[in-house]
Coordinates of C-alpha atoms in Angstrom, one line a residue:
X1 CA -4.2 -2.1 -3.6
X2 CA -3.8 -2.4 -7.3
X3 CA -7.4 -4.0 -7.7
X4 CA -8.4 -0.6 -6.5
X5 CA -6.9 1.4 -9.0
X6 CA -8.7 -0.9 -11.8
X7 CA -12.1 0.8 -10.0
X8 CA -10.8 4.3 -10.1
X9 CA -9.9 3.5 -13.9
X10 CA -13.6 2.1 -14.2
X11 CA -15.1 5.4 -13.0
X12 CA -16.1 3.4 -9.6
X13 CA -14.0 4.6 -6.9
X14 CA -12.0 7.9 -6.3
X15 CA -8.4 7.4 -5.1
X16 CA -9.5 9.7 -2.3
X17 CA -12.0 7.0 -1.4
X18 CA -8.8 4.4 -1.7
X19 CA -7.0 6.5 0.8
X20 CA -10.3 6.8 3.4
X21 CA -10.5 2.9 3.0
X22 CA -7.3 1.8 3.0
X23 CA -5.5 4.2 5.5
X24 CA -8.0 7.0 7.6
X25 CA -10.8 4.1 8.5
X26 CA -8.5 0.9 9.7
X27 CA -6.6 4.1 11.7
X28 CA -10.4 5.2 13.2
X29 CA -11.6 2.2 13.5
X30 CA -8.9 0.3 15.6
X31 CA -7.6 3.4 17.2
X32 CA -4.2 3.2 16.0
X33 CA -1.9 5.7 17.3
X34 CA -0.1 8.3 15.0
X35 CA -1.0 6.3 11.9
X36 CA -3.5 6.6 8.8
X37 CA -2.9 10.2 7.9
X38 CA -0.5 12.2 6.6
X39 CA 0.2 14.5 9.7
X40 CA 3.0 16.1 11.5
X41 CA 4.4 13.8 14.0
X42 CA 2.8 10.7 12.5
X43 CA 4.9 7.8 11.2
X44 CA 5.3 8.1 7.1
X45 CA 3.6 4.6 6.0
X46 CA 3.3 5.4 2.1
X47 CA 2.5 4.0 -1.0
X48 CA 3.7 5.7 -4.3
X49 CA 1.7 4.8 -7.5
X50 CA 1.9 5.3 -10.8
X51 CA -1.0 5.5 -12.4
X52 CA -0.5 5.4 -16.2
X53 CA 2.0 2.7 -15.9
X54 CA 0.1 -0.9 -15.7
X55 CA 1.3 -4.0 -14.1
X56 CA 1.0 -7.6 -15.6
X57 CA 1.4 -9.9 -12.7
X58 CA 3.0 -13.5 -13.5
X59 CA 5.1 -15.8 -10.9
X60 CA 8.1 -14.6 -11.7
X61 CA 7.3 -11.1 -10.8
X62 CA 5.7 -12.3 -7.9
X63 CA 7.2 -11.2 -4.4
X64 CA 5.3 -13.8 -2.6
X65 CA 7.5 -16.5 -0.8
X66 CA 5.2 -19.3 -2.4
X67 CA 6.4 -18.1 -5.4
X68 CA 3.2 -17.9 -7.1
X69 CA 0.6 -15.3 -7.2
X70 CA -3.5 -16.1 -7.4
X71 CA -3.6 -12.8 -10.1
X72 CA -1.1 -14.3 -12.3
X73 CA -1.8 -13.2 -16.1
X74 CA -3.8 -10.3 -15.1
X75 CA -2.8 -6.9 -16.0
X76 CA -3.6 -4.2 -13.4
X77 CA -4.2 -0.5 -14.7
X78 CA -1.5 1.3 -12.5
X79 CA 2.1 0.2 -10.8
X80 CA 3.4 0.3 -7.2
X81 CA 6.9 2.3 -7.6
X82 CA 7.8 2.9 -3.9
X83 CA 6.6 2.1 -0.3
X84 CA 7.8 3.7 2.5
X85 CA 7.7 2.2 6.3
X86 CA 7.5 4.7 9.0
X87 CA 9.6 7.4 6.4
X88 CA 12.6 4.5 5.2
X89 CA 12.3 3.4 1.7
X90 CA 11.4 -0.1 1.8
X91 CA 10.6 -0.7 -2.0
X92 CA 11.4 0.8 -5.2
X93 CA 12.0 -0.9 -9.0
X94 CA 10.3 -3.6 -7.9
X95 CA 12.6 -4.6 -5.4
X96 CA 12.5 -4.6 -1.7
X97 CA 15.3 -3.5 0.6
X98 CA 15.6 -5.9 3.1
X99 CA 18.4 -3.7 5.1
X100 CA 16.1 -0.7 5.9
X101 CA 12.9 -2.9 7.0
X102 CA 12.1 -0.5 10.1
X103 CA 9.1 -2.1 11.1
X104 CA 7.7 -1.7 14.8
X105 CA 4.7 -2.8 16.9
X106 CA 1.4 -0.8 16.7
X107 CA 0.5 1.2 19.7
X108 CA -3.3 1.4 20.1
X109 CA -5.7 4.5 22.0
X110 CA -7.5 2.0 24.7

């Protein structure tokens, strides 16, 4: 997701565009029920960033369980502050609450 933001930054990509591709299309595309768009009776799946605040990834920040991250040393233009899984806070100063992990199965439109 952060790679993204670096095009936005580069005058390549809109974050509107982010949001079609990342969110609206995969939800199109596979048909997934009551997801991909911020609607009334849809589950909340959402990604706060900061844009002005940049990230410099190293494996120590990493929150892989290899412990290691392939974009180590690399310094993204923007930060992830919070994520959200259908509406429970998930993530936030770059640390992820275990306890409120509310996960559930996709349902699909067949």
């Amino acid at each position: 997701m952060l790679s993204l933001f670096d095009q936005v930054k580069k005058g390549h990509m809109s974050i509107a565009k982010i949001v079609e591709k990342t969110a609206h299309n995969p939800a199109i595309r596979y048909r997934i029920k009551d997801r991909g768009f911020i609607r009334e009776g849809f589950y909340a799946d959402l990604v706060l960033v900061d844009t002005k605040t940049p990230t410099v990834v190293s494996n120590e920040n990493s929150l892989y369980h290899c412990g290691w991250s392939p974009f180590s040393g690399h310094s993204f233009s923007a930060q992830i502050k919070h994520t959200w899984v259908n509406g429970d806070l998930v993530y936030a100063n770059q640390q992820v609450d275990g306890k409120t992990a509310s996960g559930m199965r996709l349902q699909f439109d067949v």
